[in-house]
Amino acid sequence: MNNVDIAIIGGGIVGTSILAHLFEEGFTGSVVLIEKEAQVGNFTTAYSAGAFRNLWSTDINIEMTNFSIKEYKNFKEKYNQGIGFNQHGYLFTYYKDAWEKIKTFYPEWKGKGVNASLLTPEDIEKLVKGLKTGIEHIDPDIVEFAGFEPIAGGVLGTDCGSFDPSQAATGYLNYSKHLDKNLNLMLNTEAANIVFENNKVKGIRLTNNEIINTENVILAAGPYSKEILKRSNVSESENIPVEPVKRMLYVTNPPYEDFFPIPLVIVDFGIYFKEESGNLLIGRAKESQKPGFDLKVENSYYRDEINPYLQERIPSMAHCNLKSSWAGLYSVTTPDNNGILGEHPYYKGLYLAVGWSGHGAMEAPAIGKALSELILYNEYKTIKAQPLSFTRFKNNQLIVETIVI
């Protein structure tokens, strides 16, 4: 196998979604999927929090997640693969100033098919056992030092929930194999660089120096995408503005035996938690985290920067002891926290599906649908994804997403 019509670099949930949607749209050519891990849906996909939501500040993210949630809801029937789909909801809580701003999004959300409710502090306390929305119970010195404020309200998104991204990637792959018996899957295989000639794709060089000849490459390699382009001699100005950034997740026991069910809850200082197989999955972005491929999990971060704040909001969180933890990588598009989708304007045949900034798993169905239509029909039909083009950086047309966890 040295000549193929399309080569996909990356066998995570984004790459496998693109693969499945290409075949679903009727593509009959040859495809190779290149994945450096031993199976699809590993690494970044497997290390994600596995959540989805359609509560966003930008139209394109609402459109893409609305589409994706519908596909995930029917995934087992369509792709013959269970993915643990659970619409348990997302609860964002807000201090007074942020609450006043977020309420302005509510009419727009309703108009775009987003099912959400505005909650009072009393509603929040009824929904999450032990959570205290006020600050009267917190030591005044801690309030001043940490910056605690009373929770003024919350938004409950009832379309939102959780799923298993790795199982979804497996489902996409098996569906693709069923539709195309000649699909070439190259596991434990790493792309060294993309071969260009006169700014046109001519192939992929693997790390073992094997060359795959193709005129169409889909780059969906997550946090490694920028490095692949750099090794392909793409200039800094034409490379993607995407950086790998470590995110850590922690599993503990719940604070109460009857704590569940709960939605995914976002409280003070960006701390969030949700149920994970009877345990509590907890995360918080580390503000001082520098870009890079650091995957060392820091349990001290939970003990020093997460749990102490949770204890103030939910006192029984003092009894939530670490059971396990891991680190993964966000692929952060630094200018606006949004993905980059479509053909590269300076390299014909290079299609980008990168930089999803933490929401790639929840938007993967829409990414696959949109890019497959662009490749096959030279236009977006179902999802109007033009705003995610690489050209937005040159044209100063950023789509700044502000509701990022």
Coordinates of C-alpha atoms in Angstrom, one line a residue:
M1 CA 0.0 0.0 0.0
N2 CA 1.9 3.0 -1.3
N3 CA -0.9 5.0 -3.1
V4 CA -4.1 6.1 -1.5
D5 CA -6.8 8.7 -2.2
I6 CA -6.9 10.0 1.4
A7 CA -4.6 9.6 4.4
I8 CA -5.8 10.5 7.8
I9 CA -3.2 11.2 10.5
G10 CA -4.7 10.5 13.9
G11 CA -7.0 7.8 15.1
G12 CA -8.6 9.6 18.0
I13 CA -12.3 10.4 18.1
V14 CA -11.9 13.2 15.6
G15 CA -10.0 11.2 13.0
T16 CA -12.3 8.2 13.3
S17 CA -15.4 10.4 13.0
I18 CA -14.0 11.9 9.8
L19 CA -13.3 8.4 8.5
A20 CA -16.8 7.2 9.2
H21 CA -18.6 10.2 7.8
L22 CA -16.5 10.0 4.6
F23 CA -17.8 6.5 4.0
E24 CA -21.3 7.5 5.2
E25 CA -21.4 10.2 2.5
G26 CA -20.6 7.6 -0.1
F27 CA -16.8 7.9 -0.6
T28 CA -15.6 4.9 -2.5
G29 CA -11.9 5.6 -2.8
S30 CA -9.0 4.3 -0.8
V31 CA -8.2 5.5 2.7
V32 CA -5.4 4.9 5.2
L33 CA -5.8 5.8 8.9
I34 CA -2.4 6.3 10.7
E35 CA -2.3 6.0 14.4
K36 CA 0.8 6.0 16.6
E37 CA -0.9 4.1 19.5
A38 CA -1.8 0.4 19.5
Q39 CA -5.5 1.1 19.1
V40 CA -7.8 3.9 18.1
G41 CA -9.4 6.2 20.7
N42 CA -6.3 6.0 23.0
F43 CA -4.2 8.7 24.6
T44 CA -5.9 12.2 24.3
T45 CA -9.3 10.8 23.5
A46 CA -9.1 8.3 26.4
Y47 CA -7.8 10.9 28.9
S48 CA -10.6 13.4 28.3
A49 CA -13.4 14.0 30.8
G50 CA -15.9 12.5 28.4
A51 CA -18.5 15.2 28.7
F52 CA -20.5 17.2 26.2
R53 CA -22.5 20.4 26.3
N54 CA -24.2 22.9 24.0
L55 CA -23.8 25.9 26.3
W56 CA -21.5 28.2 24.5
S57 CA -20.9 31.9 23.7
T58 CA -20.4 31.3 20.0
D59 CA -22.9 30.3 17.4
I60 CA -20.6 27.8 15.6
N61 CA -20.0 25.8 18.8
I62 CA -23.7 25.7 19.6
E63 CA -24.5 24.5 16.1
M64 CA -21.7 21.8 16.2
T65 CA -22.6 20.5 19.6
N66 CA -26.3 20.4 18.9
F67 CA -25.6 18.2 15.9
S68 CA -23.1 16.1 17.8
I69 CA -25.4 15.5 20.8
K70 CA -28.1 14.1 18.5
E71 CA -25.6 11.7 16.9
Y72 CA -24.3 10.5 20.2
K73 CA -27.8 10.0 21.5
N74 CA -28.5 7.6 18.6
F75 CA -25.0 6.2 18.4
K76 CA -25.8 2.7 19.5
E77 CA -28.5 2.3 16.9
K78 CA -26.5 3.9 14.1
Y79 CA -23.0 2.5 14.8
N80 CA -23.9 -0.6 16.8
Q81 CA -21.7 0.5 19.7
G82 CA -22.7 1.5 23.2
I83 CA -20.9 4.7 24.5
G84 CA -22.5 5.2 27.9
F85 CA -24.5 8.2 26.7
N86 CA -26.1 10.0 29.7
Q87 CA -27.8 13.4 29.6
H88 CA -27.3 14.1 33.3
G89 CA -26.9 17.9 32.6
Y90 CA -24.3 20.6 33.1
L91 CA -24.7 23.1 35.9
F92 CA -22.6 26.3 35.7
T93 CA -22.7 28.4 38.8
Y94 CA -21.9 32.2 38.8
Y95 CA -21.1 35.1 41.1
K96 CA -23.2 38.2 40.8
D97 CA -21.4 40.1 38.0
A98 CA -20.9 37.0 35.8
W99 CA -24.5 36.0 36.5
E100 CA -25.8 39.2 35.1
K101 CA -23.8 38.8 31.9
I102 CA -24.6 35.1 31.4
K103 CA -28.3 35.7 31.7
T104 CA -28.1 37.7 28.4
F105 CA -27.2 34.5 26.6
Y106 CA -30.3 32.7 27.8
P107 CA -32.7 34.1 25.1
E108 CA -30.2 33.3 22.4
W109 CA -29.7 29.8 23.6
K110 CA -33.4 29.2 23.6
G111 CA -33.6 30.5 20.1
K112 CA -30.9 28.1 18.9
G113 CA -32.5 25.0 20.3
V114 CA -30.5 24.8 23.5
N115 CA -32.6 23.4 26.5
A116 CA -31.5 25.3 29.6
S117 CA -32.9 26.7 32.8
L118 CA -31.9 29.5 35.0
L119 CA -31.6 28.4 38.7
T120 CA -31.8 30.3 41.9
P121 CA -29.3 29.7 44.7
E122 CA -32.1 27.7 46.5
D123 CA -32.5 25.5 43.3
I124 CA -28.8 24.8 43.2
E125 CA -28.7 23.7 46.8
K126 CA -31.6 21.3 46.3
L127 CA -29.8 19.9 43.2
V128 CA -26.4 19.3 44.7
K129 CA -26.5 17.9 48.2
G130 CA -24.3 19.7 50.7
L131 CA -23.5 22.7 48.4
K132 CA -23.8 26.0 50.2
T133 CA -24.3 28.9 47.9
G134 CA -23.7 31.6 50.5
I135 CA -20.4 32.5 52.2
E136 CA -21.6 33.0 55.8
H137 CA -20.2 29.6 56.7
I138 CA -16.7 30.4 55.4
D139 CA -14.0 32.1 57.5
P140 CA -13.9 35.8 56.5
D141 CA -10.1 35.6 56.2
I142 CA -10.5 32.8 53.7
V143 CA -13.2 34.7 51.8
E144 CA -10.9 37.7 51.4
F145 CA -7.8 35.7 50.6
A146 CA -9.4 33.3 48.1
G147 CA -11.9 35.7 46.6
F148 CA -15.1 33.7 47.4
E149 CA -18.4 35.4 46.7
P150 CA -22.0 34.1 47.1
I151 CA -23.3 32.1 44.2
A152 CA -26.0 34.3 42.6
G153 CA -27.4 31.8 40.2
G154 CA -26.8 29.0 37.8
V155 CA -27.5 27.7 34.4
L156 CA -28.6 24.0 34.0
G157 CA -28.2 22.7 30.5
T158 CA -30.4 19.6 30.2
D159 CA -29.1 18.5 26.8
C160 CA -25.6 18.1 28.3
G161 CA -24.0 15.0 29.8
S162 CA -21.3 12.4 29.5
F163 CA -20.2 9.6 27.2
D164 CA -17.2 7.3 26.5
P165 CA -15.1 8.9 23.7
S166 CA -12.9 5.8 23.3
Q167 CA -15.9 3.6 22.7
A168 CA -17.2 6.2 20.2
A169 CA -13.9 6.0 18.3
T170 CA -14.1 2.3 18.2
G171 CA -17.7 2.4 16.9
Y172 CA -16.7 4.8 14.2
L173 CA -13.8 2.5 13.1
N174 CA -15.9 -0.6 13.1
Y175 CA -18.6 1.1 11.1
S176 CA -16.0 2.2 8.6
K177 CA -14.6 -1.3 8.3
H178 CA -18.1 -2.6 7.6
L179 CA -18.6 -0.1 4.8
D180 CA -15.2 -0.5 3.2
K181 CA -13.4 -3.8 3.5
N182 CA -10.3 -2.3 1.9
L183 CA -9.7 0.3 4.6
N184 CA -6.1 0.3 5.6
L185 CA -5.5 0.8 9.3
M186 CA -1.9 1.4 10.4
L187 CA -1.6 1.2 14.2
N188 CA 1.7 1.7 16.1
T189 CA 2.7 3.9 13.1
E190 CA 3.8 7.5 13.3
A191 CA 3.8 10.1 10.7
A192 CA 7.2 11.9 10.5
N193 CA 6.1 14.6 8.1
I194 CA 3.9 15.5 5.2
V195 CA 5.6 15.7 1.8
F196 CA 4.8 18.8 -0.2
E197 CA 5.7 19.7 -3.8
N198 CA 5.0 23.2 -5.0
N199 CA 2.7 23.7 -2.0
K200 CA 0.6 20.6 -2.9
V201 CA 0.3 17.5 -0.8
K202 CA 2.3 14.6 -2.4
G203 CA 2.4 12.1 0.5
I204 CA 3.4 11.2 4.0
R205 CA 6.7 10.1 5.3
L206 CA 6.5 7.7 8.2
T207 CA 9.1 7.5 11.0
N208 CA 10.4 4.2 9.4
N209 CA 11.0 6.3 6.2
E210 CA 8.2 4.5 4.3
I211 CA 6.4 6.9 1.9
I212 CA 2.6 6.9 1.5
N213 CA 1.7 8.6 -1.8
T214 CA -1.4 10.7 -1.6
E215 CA -2.7 14.1 -2.7
N216 CA -5.0 14.5 0.3
V217 CA -4.0 14.5 3.9
I218 CA -6.4 15.0 6.8
L219 CA -4.4 16.2 9.9
A220 CA -6.2 15.2 13.1
A221 CA -3.3 14.4 15.3
G222 CA -4.4 16.5 18.3
P223 CA -1.6 18.1 20.3
Y224 CA 1.0 16.7 17.9
S225 CA -0.4 18.4 14.8
K226 CA 1.8 21.5 15.0
E227 CA 5.0 19.5 15.4
I228 CA 4.1 17.4 12.3
L229 CA 3.7 20.5 10.2
K230 CA 6.9 22.0 11.6
R231 CA 8.8 18.8 10.5
S232 CA 7.1 19.3 7.1
N233 CA 8.9 22.6 6.8
V234 CA 5.7 24.6 7.1
S235 CA 6.8 28.1 8.1
E236 CA 5.8 29.6 11.5
S237 CA 3.4 32.1 9.9
E238 CA 1.7 29.3 8.0
N239 CA 1.6 26.8 10.8
I240 CA -1.3 26.4 13.2
P241 CA -1.5 28.5 16.3
V242 CA -2.1 25.5 18.5
E243 CA -0.2 24.5 21.7
P244 CA -0.4 21.4 23.8
V245 CA -1.4 22.2 27.4
K246 CA -1.6 19.7 30.2
R247 CA -4.9 19.1 32.0
M248 CA -5.3 16.8 35.0
L249 CA -8.2 14.8 36.3
Y250 CA -8.7 13.3 39.8
V251 CA -11.0 10.5 41.0
T252 CA -12.2 10.4 44.6
N253 CA -15.0 8.9 46.6
P254 CA -18.2 11.1 46.8
P255 CA -18.8 13.3 49.8
Y256 CA -22.1 11.4 50.6
E257 CA -23.3 7.9 49.9
D258 CA -26.4 9.4 48.3
F259 CA -24.6 12.3 46.5
F260 CA -25.6 11.0 43.0
P261 CA -27.2 11.6 40.6
I262 CA -25.8 15.1 39.9
P263 CA -25.1 17.0 36.8
L264 CA -21.6 18.0 35.9
V265 CA -21.1 20.9 38.3
I266 CA -18.8 23.9 37.7
V267 CA -18.2 25.9 40.9
D268 CA -15.7 28.5 42.2
F269 CA -12.5 29.2 40.3
G270 CA -13.3 26.8 37.4
I271 CA -13.4 23.6 39.5
Y272 CA -15.8 21.0 38.1
F273 CA -16.9 17.6 39.1
K274 CA -19.2 14.8 37.9
E275 CA -20.1 11.2 38.6
E276 CA -17.7 8.6 37.2
S277 CA -18.7 5.0 37.8
G278 CA -19.9 5.7 41.3
N279 CA -16.9 7.9 42.1
L280 CA -16.3 11.6 41.7
L281 CA -14.3 12.9 38.8
I282 CA -12.8 16.3 39.5
G283 CA -10.8 18.8 37.4
R284 CA -9.5 22.3 37.3
A285 CA -7.3 24.0 34.7
K286 CA -4.0 25.0 36.1
E287 CA -3.5 28.7 35.3
S288 CA 0.3 28.5 35.5
Q289 CA 0.5 25.5 33.2
K290 CA 3.0 26.2 30.4
P291 CA 2.5 24.7 26.9
G292 CA 4.3 21.5 26.3
F293 CA 4.1 17.7 26.3
D294 CA 4.4 17.4 30.1
L295 CA 2.2 14.5 31.2
K296 CA 3.3 14.2 34.8
V297 CA 0.2 14.2 37.0
E298 CA 0.5 16.3 40.1
N299 CA -1.6 15.0 43.0
S300 CA -0.4 17.9 45.1
Y301 CA -2.5 20.1 42.8
Y302 CA -5.6 18.4 44.0
R303 CA -4.6 18.6 47.6
D304 CA -3.5 22.2 47.5
E305 CA -5.5 23.9 44.7
I306 CA -8.7 22.0 44.3
N307 CA -9.9 20.2 47.4
P308 CA -9.4 23.2 49.9
Y309 CA -11.7 25.3 47.8
L310 CA -14.3 22.5 47.3
Q311 CA -14.4 22.0 51.1
E312 CA -15.5 25.6 51.5
R313 CA -18.3 25.3 49.1
I314 CA -19.3 21.7 50.0
P315 CA -17.8 21.0 53.5
S316 CA -18.1 17.2 53.3
M317 CA -15.6 17.3 50.3
A318 CA -13.0 17.2 53.1
H319 CA -13.6 13.4 53.1
C320 CA -13.0 13.1 49.3
N321 CA -9.8 11.1 49.1
L322 CA -7.8 10.5 46.0
K323 CA -8.2 7.1 44.4
S324 CA -6.6 7.7 41.0
S325 CA -5.5 10.5 38.7
W326 CA -4.1 11.1 35.2
A327 CA -3.0 13.9 32.9
G328 CA -3.9 14.5 29.3
L329 CA -3.3 17.2 26.7
Y330 CA -5.6 19.9 25.4
S331 CA -4.8 21.2 21.9
V332 CA -5.4 24.9 22.6
T333 CA -5.9 27.3 19.7
T334 CA -4.3 30.3 21.5
P335 CA -5.9 33.2 19.6
D336 CA -9.6 32.2 20.3
N337 CA -10.0 28.8 21.9
N338 CA -11.8 27.3 18.9
G339 CA -11.0 24.5 16.4
I340 CA -9.4 24.9 13.0
L341 CA -11.3 23.1 10.2
G342 CA -11.0 23.0 6.5
E343 CA -8.3 23.0 3.7
H344 CA -5.2 24.9 4.5
P345 CA -5.2 28.0 2.3
Y346 CA -1.5 27.7 1.3
Y347 CA -1.2 23.9 0.9
K348 CA -3.6 22.2 -1.5
G349 CA -4.8 18.9 -0.3
L350 CA -4.0 19.5 3.4
Y351 CA -7.2 19.4 5.4
L352 CA -7.1 20.5 9.1
A353 CA -9.2 19.2 12.0
V354 CA -7.1 20.5 14.9
G355 CA -6.9 22.8 17.9
W356 CA -10.3 22.0 19.5
S357 CA -9.2 23.5 22.9
G358 CA -10.9 20.8 25.0
H359 CA -14.1 20.4 23.1
G360 CA -13.0 18.1 20.3
A361 CA -14.6 15.0 21.7
M362 CA -18.0 16.6 22.2
E363 CA -17.9 18.1 18.6
A364 CA -16.4 15.1 16.8
P365 CA -19.6 14.1 15.0
A366 CA -20.0 17.6 13.6
I367 CA -16.3 17.8 12.7
G368 CA -16.6 14.5 10.7
K369 CA -19.8 15.5 9.0
A370 CA -18.6 19.0 8.0
L371 CA -15.1 18.0 6.7
S372 CA -16.4 15.0 4.8
E373 CA -18.9 17.2 3.0
L374 CA -16.2 19.8 2.2
I375 CA -13.9 17.1 0.8
L376 CA -16.5 15.4 -1.3
Y377 CA -18.7 18.4 -2.4
N378 CA -16.3 21.3 -2.0
E379 CA -18.8 23.0 0.4
Y380 CA -20.3 22.7 3.8
K381 CA -23.9 21.6 3.6
T382 CA -25.2 20.5 7.0
I383 CA -23.0 22.6 9.3
K384 CA -21.8 26.1 8.2
A385 CA -18.3 25.7 9.4
Q386 CA -16.6 28.4 7.3
P387 CA -15.9 30.5 10.4
L388 CA -13.4 27.9 11.6
S389 CA -11.2 28.3 8.6
F390 CA -7.4 28.9 9.1
T391 CA -7.9 32.2 7.2
R392 CA -9.6 33.7 10.2
F393 CA -6.3 34.4 11.8
K394 CA -4.9 36.3 8.8
N395 CA -8.2 38.2 8.3
N396 CA -8.6 39.1 12.0
Q397 CA -12.0 37.3 12.2
L398 CA -11.4 35.4 15.4
I399 CA -14.3 33.5 17.0
V400 CA -13.5 34.0 20.7
E401 CA -15.1 31.4 22.9
T402 CA -15.5 32.7 26.4
I403 CA -17.3 29.7 28.0
V404 CA -14.3 27.5 28.4
I405 CA -13.5 25.2 31.3

